[in-house]
Amino acid sequence: MKRNMFLALLVVCLLAGMAAAEEMGKRFLVIGHRGACGYVPEHTLRSYELAIEMGADYVEPDLVSTKDGVLICRHECEIGATTDAAKKFPDRKKKVVIDGVEEEGWFAEDFTLAEIKTLRVKERTDFRDHSKDGLYEIPTFQEMISLVKAKEKEKGRVIGIYPETKHPSYHDAIGLSLEEPLLAVLKQNGYDRADAPVFIQSFEIDNLKELKGKTNIRLIQLFDEYDMKPGCVLAKGGTTTYRNMATPEMLKEIATYAYGIGPWKELILARDKDNKLQPETNLLQDAHAAGLAVHIYTMRNEAKYLAAEYNGDPREEYRKWIALGVDGFFTDFPDTAVQVRLEVSR
Ligand code: G3P
Ligand code: CA
């Protein structure tokens, strides 16, 4: 083996070992949801960079495919809501059905990477900062990883990545399977061990099982609202809902292929019509009993997202979940999560 290759391998192994050790020493993980999208338009390199600056342990890219099979960082195939695609490509508008829902707009699978790179990103919501609209490109998954690696060197700490395969069955149906390019990019960047600082997440079951047979990287089964069905179930005309998947028996089955689950937080703590928290469901405890880690989504600071008990203070929500024993948070505001972690570790 050439000396440079040996050194590169050594660095990867050391970082992986450090990642595992660091995670064991932490009470919970702070996952920068779409970067730090409470502050900067989601899924931009600046959003990921800011999450890292704020101390996030992991940063989360959602992944979809371009027409030419390149993985890019977007929350959905429809890119019109978060870019200027409508202005630049007015004729590219179409209607499609994705996971049983008809959508109209501009779709990543109709754009080559070269075309995607002509677009500029804009803030999705009408209540967050729009001053950075038009500044940033859509990053590829590789560009996101390159940023993370550069920041690891700069900061001297491990920074994990937490990619989500978006609509894998839909991508299969249009001939743009996500799993092969995902594993190829991960491998090219030295991520192929169980203790690599990576989690792969999916709302679907089938592609996680497929990935389990192809990689040692840790997998996370996401859970949407209880009455919804995973995209792979819908594609086959099946009946399994996330409620069916949340039983102690099914959680044990999930533990055969996944390291943990990523539930919508209201599957554990729902709210009533007065925005008051309901008693805790069994999901968190049953998942732990099955040996699964639990990383909840999504923590948001804005008062409109907070239950009445938190009195407008997002830190109260973290404190509540830490007391319940959750293992990680997807958060739009990583700085708040890190602040609370410092406070509780004193
Ligand atoms: O991946 C965890 C969480 O991000 C799932 O929700 O819709 O923001 O991707 P979403
Ligand atoms: Ca996600």
Coordinates of C-alpha atoms and ligand atoms in Angstrom, one line a residue:
M1 CA 0.0 0.0 0.0
K2 CA 1.4 3.4 -0.9
R3 CA 2.3 5.6 2.1
N4 CA -0.3 8.3 1.2
M5 CA -3.1 5.8 0.9
F6 CA -2.1 4.3 4.3
L7 CA -2.1 7.7 5.9
A8 CA -5.5 8.6 4.5
L9 CA -6.9 5.3 5.7
L10 CA -5.4 5.9 9.2
V11 CA -7.0 9.3 9.4
V12 CA -10.4 7.9 8.4
C13 CA -10.1 5.1 11.0
L14 CA -9.0 7.6 13.7
L15 CA -11.9 10.0 12.9
A16 CA -14.4 7.1 12.9
G17 CA -13.0 5.9 16.3
M18 CA -13.2 9.4 17.6
A19 CA -16.8 9.7 16.4
A20 CA -17.8 6.6 18.2
A21 CA -16.1 7.7 21.4
E22 CA -17.5 11.2 21.2
E23 CA -21.1 9.8 20.7
M24 CA -20.8 7.6 23.7
G25 CA -19.8 10.6 25.8
K26 CA -22.8 12.6 24.8
R27 CA -26.2 12.5 26.3
F28 CA -27.9 13.3 23.0
L29 CA -26.9 14.3 19.5
V30 CA -27.6 17.7 18.0
I31 CA -28.5 17.2 14.3
G32 CA -28.6 20.3 12.2
H33 CA -31.9 19.9 10.3
R34 CA -31.3 20.9 6.7
G35 CA -28.3 22.7 8.2
A36 CA -29.3 25.6 10.5
C37 CA -32.4 26.4 8.4
G38 CA -34.0 28.6 11.2
Y39 CA -31.4 31.2 10.1
V40 CA -30.4 30.5 6.5
P41 CA -32.2 29.0 3.5
E42 CA -32.3 25.2 3.9
H43 CA -29.9 22.8 2.2
T44 CA -27.3 25.3 1.2
L45 CA -23.6 25.1 2.0
R46 CA -24.0 28.2 4.2
S47 CA -26.8 26.5 6.2
Y48 CA -24.7 23.4 6.8
E49 CA -21.6 25.6 7.7
L50 CA -23.6 27.6 10.1
A51 CA -25.0 24.5 11.8
I52 CA -21.4 23.3 12.2
E53 CA -20.3 26.7 13.6
M54 CA -23.1 26.5 16.1
G55 CA -21.8 23.1 17.3
A56 CA -24.1 20.6 15.7
D57 CA -22.7 17.0 15.9
Y58 CA -24.3 16.0 12.6
V59 CA -25.7 17.9 9.6
E60 CA -28.6 16.6 7.6
P61 CA -28.8 16.6 3.8
D62 CA -32.1 15.4 2.3
L63 CA -31.3 13.8 -1.1
V64 CA -33.0 13.7 -4.4
S65 CA -31.7 12.9 -7.9
T66 CA -31.1 15.0 -10.9
K67 CA -31.9 13.8 -14.5
D68 CA -28.3 12.7 -14.9
G69 CA -28.3 10.7 -11.6
V70 CA -26.4 13.1 -9.3
L71 CA -27.6 13.3 -5.7
I72 CA -28.4 16.9 -4.7
C73 CA -29.5 18.4 -1.4
R74 CA -33.2 19.2 -1.5
H75 CA -36.1 18.3 0.8
E76 CA -38.3 17.2 -2.0
C77 CA -38.2 16.4 -5.8
E78 CA -40.2 19.6 -6.4
I79 CA -37.7 22.5 -6.5
G80 CA -39.9 25.4 -7.5
A81 CA -40.8 26.2 -3.9
T82 CA -37.2 26.7 -2.8
T83 CA -35.5 28.1 -6.0
D84 CA -36.1 30.4 -8.9
A85 CA -36.8 27.4 -11.3
A86 CA -40.2 28.9 -12.2
K87 CA -38.6 32.0 -13.5
K88 CA -35.7 30.4 -15.3
F89 CA -37.5 27.3 -16.7
P90 CA -41.2 28.2 -17.0
D91 CA -41.8 25.4 -19.5
R92 CA -40.5 22.7 -17.2
K93 CA -43.7 22.8 -15.0
K94 CA -45.6 19.5 -14.7
K95 CA -47.9 17.4 -12.5
V96 CA -46.8 14.1 -10.9
V97 CA -48.0 11.7 -8.3
I98 CA -45.5 11.1 -5.6
D99 CA -46.4 8.6 -2.8
G100 CA -50.0 8.9 -3.7
V101 CA -50.1 12.7 -3.7
E102 CA -50.5 14.8 -6.8
E103 CA -47.9 17.6 -7.0
E104 CA -47.5 20.4 -9.5
G105 CA -44.3 22.3 -10.0
W106 CA -40.7 21.9 -11.1
F107 CA -39.0 18.6 -10.4
A108 CA -35.3 17.8 -9.9
E109 CA -35.5 14.7 -12.1
D110 CA -36.2 16.9 -15.1
F111 CA -33.0 19.0 -14.7
T112 CA -29.4 18.0 -15.4
L113 CA -26.9 19.0 -12.8
A114 CA -25.6 21.7 -15.1
E115 CA -29.2 23.2 -15.2
I116 CA -29.6 22.8 -11.4
K117 CA -26.4 24.8 -11.0
T118 CA -28.0 27.8 -12.8
L119 CA -30.7 28.0 -10.1
R120 CA -30.6 30.0 -6.9
V121 CA -32.1 29.1 -3.6
K122 CA -34.8 31.0 -1.7
E123 CA -36.2 30.7 1.8
R124 CA -39.2 28.3 1.9
T125 CA -41.3 30.0 4.6
D126 CA -43.0 33.4 4.8
F127 CA -41.9 33.9 8.4
R128 CA -38.1 33.5 8.2
D129 CA -35.4 35.7 6.8
H130 CA -35.5 36.3 3.0
S131 CA -32.4 38.5 2.8
K132 CA -30.3 35.7 1.5
D133 CA -32.7 34.7 -1.3
G134 CA -30.9 34.4 -4.6
L135 CA -27.4 34.0 -3.1
Y136 CA -26.8 30.3 -3.0
E137 CA -26.6 27.3 -5.3
I138 CA -28.1 23.9 -4.7
P139 CA -25.2 21.8 -3.4
T140 CA -24.5 18.3 -4.5
F141 CA -24.2 15.6 -1.8
Q142 CA -20.5 15.5 -2.7
E143 CA -20.1 19.2 -2.2
M144 CA -21.8 19.0 1.2
I145 CA -19.4 16.2 2.3
S146 CA -16.4 18.2 1.0
L147 CA -17.6 21.1 3.2
V148 CA -18.0 18.8 6.2
K149 CA -14.5 17.4 5.7
A150 CA -12.9 20.9 5.4
K151 CA -14.7 22.0 8.6
E152 CA -13.6 18.9 10.4
K153 CA -10.0 19.8 9.7
E154 CA -10.5 23.5 10.6
K155 CA -12.4 22.7 13.9
G156 CA -10.4 19.6 14.8
R157 CA -13.5 17.7 15.7
V158 CA -15.6 15.0 14.0
I159 CA -18.7 16.3 12.2
G160 CA -21.2 13.6 11.2
I161 CA -23.5 13.5 8.2
Y162 CA -27.1 12.3 8.3
P163 CA -28.3 11.9 4.7
E164 CA -32.0 11.1 4.0
T165 CA -33.1 9.3 0.9
K166 CA -36.2 11.2 -0.2
H167 CA -39.0 9.1 -2.0
P168 CA -36.8 6.1 -2.9
S169 CA -39.7 4.2 -4.4
Y170 CA -40.6 7.1 -6.6
H171 CA -37.0 7.4 -7.7
D172 CA -36.9 3.7 -8.5
A173 CA -40.0 4.1 -10.6
I174 CA -38.4 6.8 -12.7
G175 CA -35.2 4.9 -13.2
L176 CA -33.1 7.1 -10.8
S177 CA -32.5 4.7 -7.9
L178 CA -30.9 6.6 -5.0
E179 CA -29.2 3.8 -3.1
E180 CA -26.3 3.1 -5.6
P181 CA -25.1 6.7 -6.0
L182 CA -25.6 7.2 -2.2
L183 CA -23.3 4.3 -1.3
A184 CA -20.8 5.2 -4.0
V185 CA -20.4 8.7 -2.8
L186 CA -20.2 7.6 0.8
K187 CA -17.5 5.0 0.0
Q188 CA -15.5 7.5 -2.1
N189 CA -15.4 9.6 1.0
G190 CA -14.3 6.8 3.3
Y191 CA -17.7 6.3 4.9
D192 CA -18.4 2.5 4.9
R193 CA -17.9 1.3 8.5
A194 CA -20.5 0.9 11.2
D195 CA -18.7 3.4 13.4
A196 CA -18.4 6.0 10.6
P197 CA -20.0 9.3 11.6
V198 CA -22.9 8.7 9.4
F199 CA -26.6 7.7 9.7
I200 CA -28.7 7.0 6.6
Q201 CA -32.4 7.7 7.2
S202 CA -35.5 6.9 5.3
F203 CA -39.3 7.0 5.7
E204 CA -39.5 3.9 3.6
I205 CA -38.8 0.3 4.9
D206 CA -37.7 -1.5 1.7
N207 CA -34.8 0.7 0.8
L208 CA -33.4 0.5 4.4
K209 CA -33.6 -3.3 4.2
E210 CA -31.8 -3.1 0.8
L211 CA -29.2 -0.9 2.3
K212 CA -28.7 -3.2 5.2
G213 CA -27.6 -5.9 2.8
K214 CA -25.1 -3.5 1.1
T215 CA -23.5 -1.4 3.9
N216 CA -22.5 -1.4 7.5
I217 CA -23.4 2.2 8.0
R218 CA -26.0 2.8 10.6
L219 CA -29.6 3.1 9.4
I220 CA -32.5 5.1 10.9
Q221 CA -36.2 4.2 10.2
L222 CA -38.1 7.4 10.1
F223 CA -41.8 7.5 11.3
D224 CA -44.3 9.9 9.9
E225 CA -47.8 10.5 11.3
Y226 CA -49.4 7.3 12.6
D227 CA -52.1 7.0 9.9
M228 CA -49.7 7.5 7.0
K229 CA -48.1 4.7 5.0
P230 CA -44.4 4.5 3.9
G231 CA -44.0 5.2 0.2
C232 CA -42.9 1.6 -0.5
V233 CA -46.1 0.3 1.1
L234 CA -48.2 2.7 -1.1
A235 CA -46.3 1.6 -4.2
K236 CA -47.3 -2.0 -3.5
G237 CA -50.9 -1.3 -2.5
G238 CA -50.1 -2.4 1.0
T239 CA -51.8 -1.5 4.3
T240 CA -49.0 -1.1 6.8
T241 CA -49.1 2.3 8.5
Y242 CA -46.6 3.9 10.8
R243 CA -49.0 3.0 13.7
N244 CA -48.6 -0.6 12.7
M245 CA -44.8 -0.2 12.8
A246 CA -44.8 1.3 16.3
T247 CA -45.7 -1.8 18.2
P248 CA -43.1 -3.5 20.5
E249 CA -43.0 -6.5 18.1
M250 CA -42.5 -4.4 15.0
L251 CA -39.9 -2.3 16.8
K252 CA -37.9 -5.4 17.5
E253 CA -38.2 -6.3 13.8
I254 CA -37.0 -2.8 12.9
A255 CA -34.0 -3.3 15.2
T256 CA -32.9 -6.2 12.9
Y257 CA -32.0 -3.7 10.2
A258 CA -31.9 -0.2 11.8
Y259 CA -29.8 1.4 14.5
G260 CA -32.6 3.7 15.6
I261 CA -35.8 5.4 14.7
G262 CA -36.5 9.0 13.8
P263 CA -40.1 9.8 14.8
W264 CA -42.1 12.9 14.4
K265 CA -42.1 14.1 18.0
E266 CA -45.9 14.2 18.3
L267 CA -45.9 10.4 18.0
I268 CA -44.5 10.5 21.5
L269 CA -45.9 13.7 22.9
A270 CA -49.1 14.7 21.0
R271 CA -50.9 18.0 21.7
D272 CA -54.6 18.6 22.3
K273 CA -56.7 21.4 20.7
D274 CA -55.5 23.8 23.3
N275 CA -51.9 23.1 22.3
K276 CA -51.3 21.3 25.6
L277 CA -49.1 18.2 25.8
Q278 CA -50.8 14.8 26.0
P279 CA -49.5 11.9 28.2
E280 CA -46.4 10.3 26.7
T281 CA -47.1 7.3 24.4
N282 CA -45.1 4.1 24.7
L283 CA -43.0 4.7 21.5
L284 CA -39.9 6.1 23.1
Q285 CA -39.7 3.4 25.8
D286 CA -40.7 0.6 23.5
A287 CA -38.0 1.6 21.0
H288 CA -35.4 1.7 23.7
A289 CA -36.5 -1.7 24.9
A290 CA -36.0 -3.0 21.4
G291 CA -32.4 -1.6 21.5
L292 CA -33.2 1.3 19.1
A293 CA -31.9 4.9 19.5
V294 CA -34.5 7.6 19.1
H295 CA -33.7 10.8 17.3
I296 CA -36.9 13.0 17.1
Y297 CA -37.8 15.7 14.6
T298 CA -38.2 18.6 14.4
M299 CA -37.3 21.2 17.0
R300 CA -38.2 24.8 16.0
N301 CA -37.8 27.9 18.1
E302 CA -40.7 29.9 16.8
A303 CA -43.5 30.3 19.4
K304 CA -46.1 29.0 17.0
Y305 CA -44.4 25.6 17.1
L306 CA -44.1 25.3 20.9
A307 CA -46.6 23.5 23.2
A308 CA -48.4 25.7 25.7
E309 CA -46.3 24.3 28.6
Y310 CA -43.1 25.8 27.2
N311 CA -44.4 29.4 27.6
G312 CA -42.7 30.5 24.4
D313 CA -39.2 29.3 25.5
P314 CA -37.8 26.7 23.1
R315 CA -35.2 25.7 25.7
E316 CA -38.0 24.3 27.8
E317 CA -38.9 21.9 25.1
Y318 CA -35.4 20.5 25.0
R319 CA -35.3 20.1 28.8
K320 CA -38.6 18.2 28.6
W321 CA -37.2 15.8 26.0
I322 CA -33.9 15.4 27.7
A323 CA -35.8 14.4 30.9
L324 CA -37.7 11.8 28.9
G325 CA -34.4 10.3 27.6
V326 CA -34.4 11.0 23.9
D327 CA -31.1 10.3 22.1
G328 CA -31.0 13.1 19.5
F329 CA -32.8 16.1 18.1
F330 CA -33.2 17.2 14.5
T331 CA -33.3 21.0 15.0
D332 CA -33.6 24.0 12.8
F333 CA -31.8 26.0 15.5
P334 CA -28.7 24.0 16.6
D335 CA -27.4 26.8 18.7
T336 CA -30.3 26.5 21.1
A337 CA -29.8 22.7 21.4
V338 CA -26.1 23.1 22.1
Q339 CA -26.8 25.8 24.7
V340 CA -29.2 23.5 26.5
R341 CA -26.7 20.7 26.3
L342 CA -24.1 22.8 27.9
E343 CA -26.5 23.8 30.6
V344 CA -27.6 20.3 31.5
S345 CA -24.0 18.9 31.5
R346 CA -22.9 21.4 34.1
Ligands
G3P1 O1 -35.3 13.5 8.6 C1 -35.9 13.8 9.8 C2 -36.8 14.9 9.4 O2 -36.0 15.8 8.7 C3 -37.9 14.3 8.6 O3 -38.6 15.3 8.2 O4 -39.7 16.3 6.3 O5 -37.9 17.5 7.5 O6 -37.3 15.6 6.1 P1 -38.3 16.2 6.9
CA2 CA -35.1 15.1 6.6

